[in-house]
CSV table of C-alpha atoms and ligand atoms in Angstrom, one decimal:
chain,number,residue,atom,x,y,z
A,151,MET,CA,-3.1,-33.4,-6.6
A,152,SER,CA,-0.9,-32.9,-9.6
A,153,GLN,CA,2.0,-35.4,-10.1
A,154,ILE,CA,4.3,-32.6,-11.0
A,155,GLN,CA,6.6,-31.8,-8.1
A,156,LEU,CA,6.5,-28.2,-6.9
A,157,PRO,CA,9.6,-26.1,-6.1
A,158,GLU,CA,10.0,-26.1,-2.4
A,159,ASN,CA,9.4,-22.4,-1.9
A,160,ILE,CA,6.1,-22.7,-3.7
A,161,ALA,CA,5.0,-25.9,-1.9
A,162,SER,CA,5.5,-24.2,1.5
A,163,LEU,CA,3.4,-21.1,0.6
A,164,ASN,CA,0.4,-20.2,2.6
A,165,ALA,CA,-2.4,-19.0,0.3
A,166,TYR,CA,-2.3,-15.2,0.5
A,167,SER,CA,-5.4,-13.9,2.1
A,168,SER,CA,-6.0,-10.3,1.1
A,169,ALA,CA,-8.6,-8.1,2.7
A,170,LYS,CA,-10.8,-9.0,-0.3
A,171,SER,CA,-10.2,-12.7,-0.8
A,172,GLU,CA,-11.8,-13.8,2.4
A,173,LYS,CA,-15.5,-14.4,1.8
A,174,LEU,CA,-17.0,-12.3,4.5
A,175,ASN,CA,-20.6,-11.3,4.9
A,176,GLY,CA,-20.6,-7.6,5.4
A,177,THR,CA,-22.6,-4.4,4.8
A,178,THR,CA,-19.9,-1.9,5.8
A,179,TRP,CA,-16.4,-2.4,4.3
A,180,LEU,CA,-13.6,-0.8,6.2
A,181,ASN,CA,-11.0,-3.5,5.8
A,182,ALA,CA,-9.0,-2.7,2.7
A,183,ASN,CA,-8.2,1.0,2.9
A,184,GLU,CA,-10.4,1.7,-0.1
A,185,SER,CA,-11.8,5.2,-0.8
A,186,PRO,CA,-15.5,5.6,-0.3
A,187,TYR,CA,-15.7,7.9,-3.3
A,188,SER,CA,-16.6,6.2,-6.6
A,189,ARG,CA,-17.6,7.8,-9.8
A,190,ARG,CA,-19.1,6.5,-13.0
A,191,VAL,CA,-16.8,6.3,-16.0
A,192,SER,CA,-17.9,5.9,-19.6
A,193,LEU,CA,-15.8,4.3,-22.2
A,194,ASP,CA,-15.6,4.8,-25.9
A,195,PHE,CA,-13.3,2.6,-28.0
A,196,GLU,CA,-12.8,2.0,-31.7
A,197,ALA,CA,-9.5,0.2,-31.7
A,198,LEU,CA,-9.5,-2.6,-29.2
A,199,ASN,CA,-8.5,-5.0,-32.0
A,200,ARG,CA,-5.0,-3.4,-31.6
A,201,TYR,CA,-2.5,-4.0,-28.8
A,202,PRO,CA,-2.2,-1.0,-26.4
A,203,ASP,CA,0.7,1.3,-26.0
A,204,PRO,CA,3.0,-0.7,-23.5
A,205,GLN,CA,3.5,2.5,-21.5
A,206,PRO,CA,0.6,4.9,-22.4
A,207,GLU,CA,2.3,8.2,-23.1
A,208,ALA,CA,-0.5,10.5,-22.0
A,209,VAL,CA,-0.7,8.7,-18.6
A,210,ILE,CA,3.0,8.6,-18.1
A,211,LYS,CA,3.2,12.3,-18.9
A,212,ALA,CA,0.3,13.2,-16.6
A,213,TYR,CA,1.7,11.2,-13.7
A,214,ALA,CA,5.2,12.6,-14.1
A,215,SER,CA,3.8,16.1,-14.0
A,216,TYR,CA,1.7,15.3,-10.9
A,217,ALA,CA,4.8,13.8,-9.2
A,218,GLY,CA,7.2,16.5,-10.3
A,219,LEU,CA,9.3,14.2,-12.3
A,220,SER,CA,10.2,13.5,-15.9
A,221,PRO,CA,8.5,10.8,-17.9
A,222,GLU,CA,11.7,8.7,-18.1
A,223,GLN,CA,11.4,8.3,-14.3
A,224,VAL,CA,7.9,6.8,-14.4
A,225,LEU,CA,6.9,3.2,-15.1
A,226,MET,CA,3.1,2.3,-15.1
A,227,THR,CA,2.3,-1.1,-13.6
A,228,ARG,CA,-0.7,-3.2,-12.6
A,229,GLY,CA,-1.0,-1.7,-9.1
A,230,ALA,CA,1.9,-1.0,-6.8
A,231,ASP,CA,1.9,-4.7,-6.1
A,232,GLU,CA,3.3,-5.4,-9.6
A,233,GLY,CA,6.0,-2.8,-8.9
A,234,ILE,CA,7.1,-4.8,-5.8
A,235,GLU,CA,7.1,-8.0,-7.9
A,236,LEU,CA,9.1,-6.5,-10.7
A,237,LEU,CA,11.7,-5.1,-8.4
A,238,VAL,CA,12.2,-8.6,-6.8
A,239,ARG,CA,12.2,-10.4,-10.1
A,240,THR,CA,14.7,-7.9,-11.7
A,241,TYR,CA,17.1,-7.3,-8.9
A,242,CYS,CA,17.2,-10.5,-6.8
A,243,VAL,CA,18.9,-13.8,-7.6
A,244,PRO,CA,16.5,-16.6,-6.3
A,245,GLY,CA,17.9,-18.8,-3.7
A,246,GLN,CA,20.7,-16.3,-3.0
A,247,ASP,CA,19.6,-12.7,-2.5
A,248,LYS,CA,17.5,-11.1,0.3
A,249,ILE,CA,15.2,-8.2,0.8
A,250,ALA,CA,15.0,-6.3,4.0
A,251,LEU,CA,11.8,-5.0,5.6
A,252,PHE,CA,10.6,-3.4,8.9
A,253,LEU,CA,7.9,-5.3,10.8
A,254,PRO,CA,5.0,-4.9,11.2
A,255,THR,CA,4.5,-3.7,7.6
A,256,TYR,CA,2.6,-4.4,4.4
A,257,GLY,CA,2.4,-8.2,3.7
A,258,MET,CA,3.1,-8.2,0.0
A,259,TYR,CA,6.9,-7.7,0.4
A,260,LYS,CA,7.2,-11.1,2.2
A,261,VAL,CA,4.7,-12.8,-0.1
A,262,THR,CA,6.6,-11.7,-3.2
A,263,ALA,CA,10.0,-12.7,-1.7
A,264,ASP,CA,8.6,-16.1,-0.8
A,265,THR,CA,7.1,-16.8,-4.2
A,266,HIS,CA,10.3,-15.9,-5.9
A,267,ASN,CA,12.5,-17.9,-3.5
A,268,VAL,CA,14.2,-14.7,-2.3
A,269,GLY,CA,15.2,-14.5,1.4
A,270,ILE,CA,14.0,-11.9,4.0
A,271,THR,CA,16.0,-9.9,6.5
A,272,ALA,CA,13.2,-9.1,9.0
A,273,LEU,CA,14.0,-5.9,10.9
A,274,GLU,CA,11.8,-3.9,13.3
A,275,GLN,CA,9.9,-0.7,12.7
A,276,SER,CA,11.5,0.5,15.9
A,277,LEU,CA,14.9,0.3,14.3
A,278,LEU,CA,13.6,2.3,11.3
A,279,GLN,CA,12.1,4.9,13.7
A,280,GLN,CA,14.9,5.2,16.2
A,281,GLY,CA,18.1,3.8,14.6
A,282,SER,CA,20.6,6.0,12.8
A,283,ALA,CA,21.1,5.5,9.0
A,284,ALA,CA,24.4,3.8,9.8
A,285,GLU,CA,22.7,1.4,12.2
A,286,ILE,CA,20.0,0.7,9.7
A,287,ALA,CA,22.4,0.1,6.9
A,288,ASP,CA,24.4,-2.2,9.2
A,289,ALA,CA,21.3,-4.3,10.0
A,290,VAL,CA,20.2,-4.4,6.3
A,291,GLY,CA,23.5,-6.2,5.7
A,292,ASN,CA,23.7,-7.6,2.2
A,293,ALA,CA,20.0,-7.4,1.4
A,294,LYS,CA,19.5,-6.2,-2.2
A,295,LEU,CA,16.2,-4.3,-1.7
A,296,VAL,CA,15.1,-2.4,1.4
A,297,PHE,CA,11.4,-1.8,1.6
A,298,ILE,CA,10.3,1.3,3.6
A,299,CYS,CA,6.6,1.7,3.7
A,300,ASN,CA,5.9,5.4,4.2
A,301,PRO,CA,3.4,6.0,5.8
A,302,ASN,CA,3.6,2.4,7.1
A,303,ASN,CA,0.6,0.1,6.7
A,304,PRO,CA,-0.7,-0.8,9.3
A,305,THR,CA,1.0,1.4,11.9
A,306,GLY,CA,0.7,4.8,10.1
A,307,ALA,CA,4.3,5.6,11.2
A,308,THR,CA,6.2,7.9,8.9
A,309,VAL,CA,9.9,8.5,8.1
A,310,SER,CA,11.2,12.0,7.2
A,311,THR,CA,12.7,12.7,3.8
A,312,ASP,CA,16.0,13.5,5.5
A,313,LYS,CA,16.2,10.1,7.0
A,314,ILE,CA,15.3,8.4,3.7
A,315,ALA,CA,18.1,10.4,2.1
A,316,ALA,CA,20.5,9.3,4.8
A,317,ILE,CA,19.6,5.7,4.4
A,318,ALA,CA,19.9,5.8,0.7
A,319,ALA,CA,23.3,7.5,1.0
A,320,ALA,CA,24.4,4.8,3.5
A,321,LEU,CA,23.3,2.0,1.2
A,322,LYS,CA,24.7,3.5,-2.0
A,323,GLY,CA,26.2,0.9,-4.3
A,324,LYS,CA,24.8,-1.9,-2.1
A,325,ALA,CA,21.0,-1.9,-2.1
A,326,LEU,CA,18.0,-0.2,-3.7
A,327,VAL,CA,15.9,1.7,-1.1
A,328,VAL,CA,12.2,1.2,-2.1
A,329,VAL,CA,9.9,3.7,-0.5
A,330,ASP,CA,6.3,2.5,-0.8
A,331,GLU,CA,4.1,5.6,-0.9
A,332,ALA,CA,0.7,4.0,-1.3
A,333,TYR,CA,-0.8,6.5,1.2
A,334,ILE,CA,1.4,9.5,0.5
A,335,GLU,CA,-1.5,11.7,-0.8
A,336,PHE,CA,-2.7,11.8,2.8
A,337,CYS,CA,0.5,13.5,3.8
A,338,GLU,CA,1.9,14.9,0.5
A,339,GLN,CA,4.8,16.8,2.0
A,340,LEU,CA,6.5,13.5,3.1
A,341,THR,CA,7.2,12.2,-0.4
A,342,ALA,CA,10.7,11.1,-1.3
A,343,ALA,CA,10.0,11.7,-5.0
A,344,SER,CA,12.1,14.8,-5.0
A,345,LEU,CA,15.1,12.8,-3.9
A,346,LEU,CA,15.1,10.7,-7.1
A,347,SER,CA,17.4,13.0,-9.0
A,348,ASP,CA,20.0,12.9,-6.1
A,349,PHE,CA,20.2,9.1,-5.5
A,350,ASP,CA,20.8,6.3,-8.1
A,351,ASN,CA,19.6,3.7,-5.6
A,352,LEU,CA,16.1,5.0,-4.7
A,353,VAL,CA,12.7,3.9,-5.9
A,354,VAL,CA,9.3,5.2,-5.0
A,355,LEU,CA,6.1,3.1,-5.4
A,356,ARG,CA,2.8,4.8,-6.0
A,357,THR,CA,-0.8,3.7,-6.6
A,358,LEU,CA,-4.2,4.9,-7.8
A,359,SER,CA,-5.8,2.4,-5.4
A,360,LYS,CA,-6.1,4.6,-2.3
A,361,ALA,CA,-6.5,8.4,-2.4
A,362,PHE,CA,-7.3,8.3,-6.1
A,363,ALA,CA,-10.2,5.9,-5.4
A,364,LEU,CA,-9.4,3.4,-8.1
A,365,ALA,CA,-8.5,0.2,-6.4
A,366,GLY,CA,-10.6,-1.7,-9.0
A,367,LEU,CA,-8.5,-0.3,-11.9
A,368,ARG,CA,-5.2,-1.9,-10.8
A,369,THR,CA,-2.9,0.9,-11.6
A,370,GLY,CA,0.4,1.9,-9.9
A,371,PHE,CA,3.6,3.6,-10.8
A,372,THR,CA,7.2,2.8,-10.1
A,373,LEU,CA,9.2,6.0,-9.9
A,374,ALA,CA,13.0,5.7,-10.2
A,375,PRO,CA,16.1,7.0,-12.0
A,376,PRO,CA,16.1,5.9,-15.7
A,377,ASP,CA,19.0,3.6,-15.0
A,378,VAL,CA,17.1,1.7,-12.3
A,379,LEU,CA,14.0,1.4,-14.5
A,380,ALA,CA,15.9,0.2,-17.6
A,381,PRO,CA,16.3,-3.4,-16.5
A,382,ILE,CA,12.8,-3.5,-15.1
A,383,ARG,CA,11.5,-2.4,-18.6
A,384,LYS,CA,13.1,-5.6,-19.9
A,385,VAL,CA,11.3,-7.8,-17.4
A,386,ILE,CA,7.8,-6.3,-17.4
A,387,ALA,CA,5.2,-8.0,-19.6
A,388,PRO,CA,5.1,-6.6,-23.2
A,389,TYR,CA,1.6,-5.1,-22.8
A,390,PRO,CA,1.0,-4.8,-19.1
A,391,VAL,CA,-1.5,-2.0,-19.3
A,392,SER,CA,-4.9,-2.5,-21.0
A,393,ALA,CA,-6.1,0.3,-23.2
A,394,VAL,CA,-9.2,0.5,-21.1
A,395,VAL,CA,-7.3,1.0,-17.9
A,396,ALA,CA,-5.1,3.6,-19.6
A,397,GLN,CA,-8.1,5.7,-20.7
A,398,ILE,CA,-9.5,5.7,-17.2
A,399,ALA,CA,-6.1,6.4,-15.6
A,400,GLN,CA,-5.7,9.4,-17.9
A,401,GLU,CA,-9.0,10.8,-16.8
A,402,ALA,CA,-8.0,10.4,-13.2
A,403,LEU,CA,-4.9,12.4,-13.7
A,404,THR,CA,-6.4,15.6,-15.3
A,405,PRO,CA,-5.9,18.7,-13.2
A,406,ASP,CA,-9.6,18.8,-12.3
A,407,ALA,CA,-9.5,15.1,-11.1
A,408,ILE,CA,-6.4,15.7,-9.0
A,409,THR,CA,-8.1,18.7,-7.4
A,410,GLN,CA,-11.1,16.6,-6.6
A,411,MET,CA,-8.8,13.8,-5.2
A,412,ARG,CA,-7.1,16.4,-2.9
A,413,ARG,CA,-10.5,17.7,-1.7
A,414,GLN,CA,-11.5,14.1,-0.9
A,415,VAL,CA,-8.2,13.5,1.0
A,416,SER,CA,-8.8,16.6,3.1
A,417,ILE,CA,-12.4,15.4,3.9
A,418,LEU,CA,-11.0,11.9,4.8
A,419,ASN,CA,-8.2,13.4,6.9
A,420,LYS,CA,-10.8,15.4,8.9
A,421,ALA,CA,-13.1,12.4,9.3
A,422,LYS,CA,-10.0,10.5,10.6
A,423,GLU,CA,-9.3,13.1,13.3
A,424,LYS,CA,-12.9,12.9,14.5
A,425,LEU,CA,-12.8,9.1,14.6
A,426,THR,CA,-9.5,9.2,16.4
A,427,GLU,CA,-11.1,11.3,19.2
A,428,VAL,CA,-14.1,8.9,19.4
A,429,LEU,CA,-11.8,5.9,19.6
A,430,GLY,CA,-9.6,7.5,22.3
A,431,GLY,CA,-12.7,7.9,24.5
A,432,SER,CA,-14.1,4.4,24.0
A,433,GLU,CA,-14.1,1.7,26.6
A,434,LYS,CA,-13.6,-0.9,24.0
A,435,ILE,CA,-10.3,0.5,22.8
A,436,ALA,CA,-7.0,0.0,24.7
A,437,LYS,CA,-4.7,1.8,22.3
A,438,VAL,CA,-4.9,4.0,19.2
A,439,MET,CA,-1.9,4.3,16.9
A,440,ILE,CA,-1.6,7.8,15.7
A,441,GLY,CA,-0.2,8.0,12.2
A,442,GLU,CA,-0.8,9.0,8.6
A,443,GLY,CA,-2.9,7.3,5.9
A,444,ASN,CA,-6.6,6.6,5.4
A,445,PHE,CA,-6.8,4.2,8.3
A,446,ILE,CA,-6.4,4.0,12.0
A,447,THR,CA,-5.0,0.9,13.8
A,448,VAL,CA,-6.2,0.3,17.3
A,449,GLN,CA,-5.9,-2.4,19.9
A,450,VAL,CA,-9.2,-3.5,21.3
A,451,ARG,CA,-9.5,-4.7,24.9
A,452,GLN,CA,-11.4,-7.9,23.9
A,453,VAL,CA,-11.0,-9.9,20.7
A,454,ASN,CA,-14.7,-10.8,21.1
A,455,ASP,CA,-15.6,-7.2,20.3
A,456,ILE,CA,-14.0,-7.6,16.8
A,457,LYS,CA,-16.1,-10.8,16.3
A,458,GLN,CA,-19.2,-8.8,17.4
A,459,ALA,CA,-18.5,-6.1,14.7
A,460,MET,CA,-17.9,-8.7,12.0
A,461,GLN,CA,-21.2,-10.5,12.9
A,462,SER,CA,-23.1,-7.2,12.7
A,463,GLY,CA,-21.7,-6.8,9.1
A,464,LEU,CA,-19.1,-4.2,10.0
A,465,ILE,CA,-15.9,-5.5,8.4
A,466,MET,CA,-12.6,-4.2,9.6
A,467,ARG,CA,-9.2,-5.8,9.3
A,468,PRO,CA,-8.0,-7.8,12.3
A,469,PHE,CA,-4.2,-8.2,12.8
A,470,THR,CA,-1.8,-9.9,15.0
A,471,LEU,CA,0.8,-7.3,15.9
A,472,PHE,CA,3.6,-7.5,18.4
A,473,GLY,CA,2.5,-11.0,19.2
A,474,GLU,CA,-1.1,-9.9,20.2
A,475,ASP,CA,-4.1,-10.8,18.2
A,476,ASN,CA,-6.4,-8.0,19.3
A,477,TRP,CA,-5.4,-5.3,16.8
A,478,LEU,CA,-7.7,-3.9,14.3
A,479,ARG,CA,-7.2,-1.6,11.3
A,480,ILE,CA,-10.1,0.6,10.4
A,481,SER,CA,-10.3,2.3,7.0
A,482,ILE,CA,-11.6,5.8,6.8
A,483,GLY,CA,-14.8,5.4,4.9
A,484,SER,CA,-17.8,7.6,4.3
A,485,GLU,CA,-19.6,9.5,7.1
A,486,GLN,CA,-22.3,6.8,7.1
A,487,GLU,CA,-19.8,4.0,7.3
A,488,LEU,CA,-17.9,5.6,10.2
A,489,GLU,CA,-21.3,6.0,11.9
A,490,GLN,CA,-21.4,2.2,12.0
A,491,VAL,CA,-18.0,2.2,13.8
A,492,ARG,CA,-19.3,4.7,16.3
A,493,ARG,CA,-22.4,2.6,16.9
A,494,TRP,CA,-20.2,-0.5,17.4
A,495,LEU,CA,-18.1,1.5,19.9
A,496,THR,CA,-21.0,2.4,22.0
A,497,GLN,CA,-22.6,-1.1,22.0
A,498,PRO,CA,-22.2,-3.0,25.3
A,499,GLN,CA,-18.9,-4.9,25.4
A,500,ALA,CA,-19.0,-8.5,24.2
A,501,GLU,CA,-18.8,-11.2,26.9
A,502,GLN,CA,-15.3,-12.2,27.8
A,503,GLN,CA,-14.3,-15.7,26.9
B,1792,PLP,C1,-2.7,-1.0,-0.9
B,1792,PLP,C2,-1.2,-1.1,-0.8
B,1792,PLP,C3,-0.5,-1.4,-2.0
B,1792,PLP,C4,-1.1,-2.0,-3.2
B,1792,PLP,O1,-1.4,-1.1,-4.1
B,1792,PLP,P1,-2.1,-1.6,-5.5
B,1792,PLP,O2,-1.7,-0.5,-6.3
B,1792,PLP,O3,-3.6,-1.8,-5.3
B,1792,PLP,O4,-1.4,-2.9,-5.9
B,1792,PLP,C5,0.9,-1.3,-1.9
B,1792,PLP,N1,1.5,-0.9,-0.8
B,1792,PLP,C6,0.8,-0.7,0.3
B,1792,PLP,C7,1.5,-0.3,1.6
B,1792,PLP,C8,-0.6,-0.7,0.3
B,1792,PLP,O5,-1.2,-0.5,1.5
């Protein structure tokens, strides 16, 4: 133990266990919503003695064009996770401000708030789904940032562009509405990116980790009006993007690579439909959540069935949702990987304990 006293919010942190940090023994990895498609990249550098472009121009331009925005509306970050962190660090006063989120949702919003001593207004997904913009704005209260994960991880629930516009309008001058679109490529028409020119309190988070099949690259984008990005540009590290990363990201954003990504998304969406049917007909599964994204979240009848899958090397992501510990998120992997899921589903049920 170090003798140096920790800030209270840090001392009380639980170590974040990501889908990857747990040391699991597996052969089939369907726990982190990664893409099954990987391709070899070759690198060719002459100038790694020099610091990189802080915001690599070619990548920014390519992503802006892909997202239908101007380069001034695009900030490149180390994954969407760094975008979340930068927003909290830039816009929230520690020990005073709060963020709002709709549970169950992606865990990093809470982790980031906790590590920065920023409070949390925990609301329910059902409010986001069923409440009016006025009711939602009311519940958000004085929170500075409102995180809307669309589609939502792990439920797959979506929010219409009209509703996001209404929420942003209701919170104008009070809070930034942050739409996390990590999975938007699986339902492109739902993007809120086109609203960015109409609202000065809207932010969209994107990543190359999911549909673009580059989780290992650590690249994301924060899309926002230039005035919202300006203070973040002062907070971000001076050279956040390695030249190596920039080169690979640039290749991933060529028109050909984007076409290939869309083709893969359509294959994964079809595989998901098929798996949804299989899950719906399985004795082991009590409930299937129908939603968007490269994952399906289900409730199993017996927790032991999850253990059985893990022991056989099939790694999926268990969750406690709505107070019950028998939820499981299954990433849409390759045909071969999903065959392992089908095999598990048809195995005899584990003994009840
Ligand atoms: C995977 C994920 C991210 C993290 O993306 P990175 O770019 O890999 O940091 C952000 N938000 C949601 C909802 C995710 O599921």
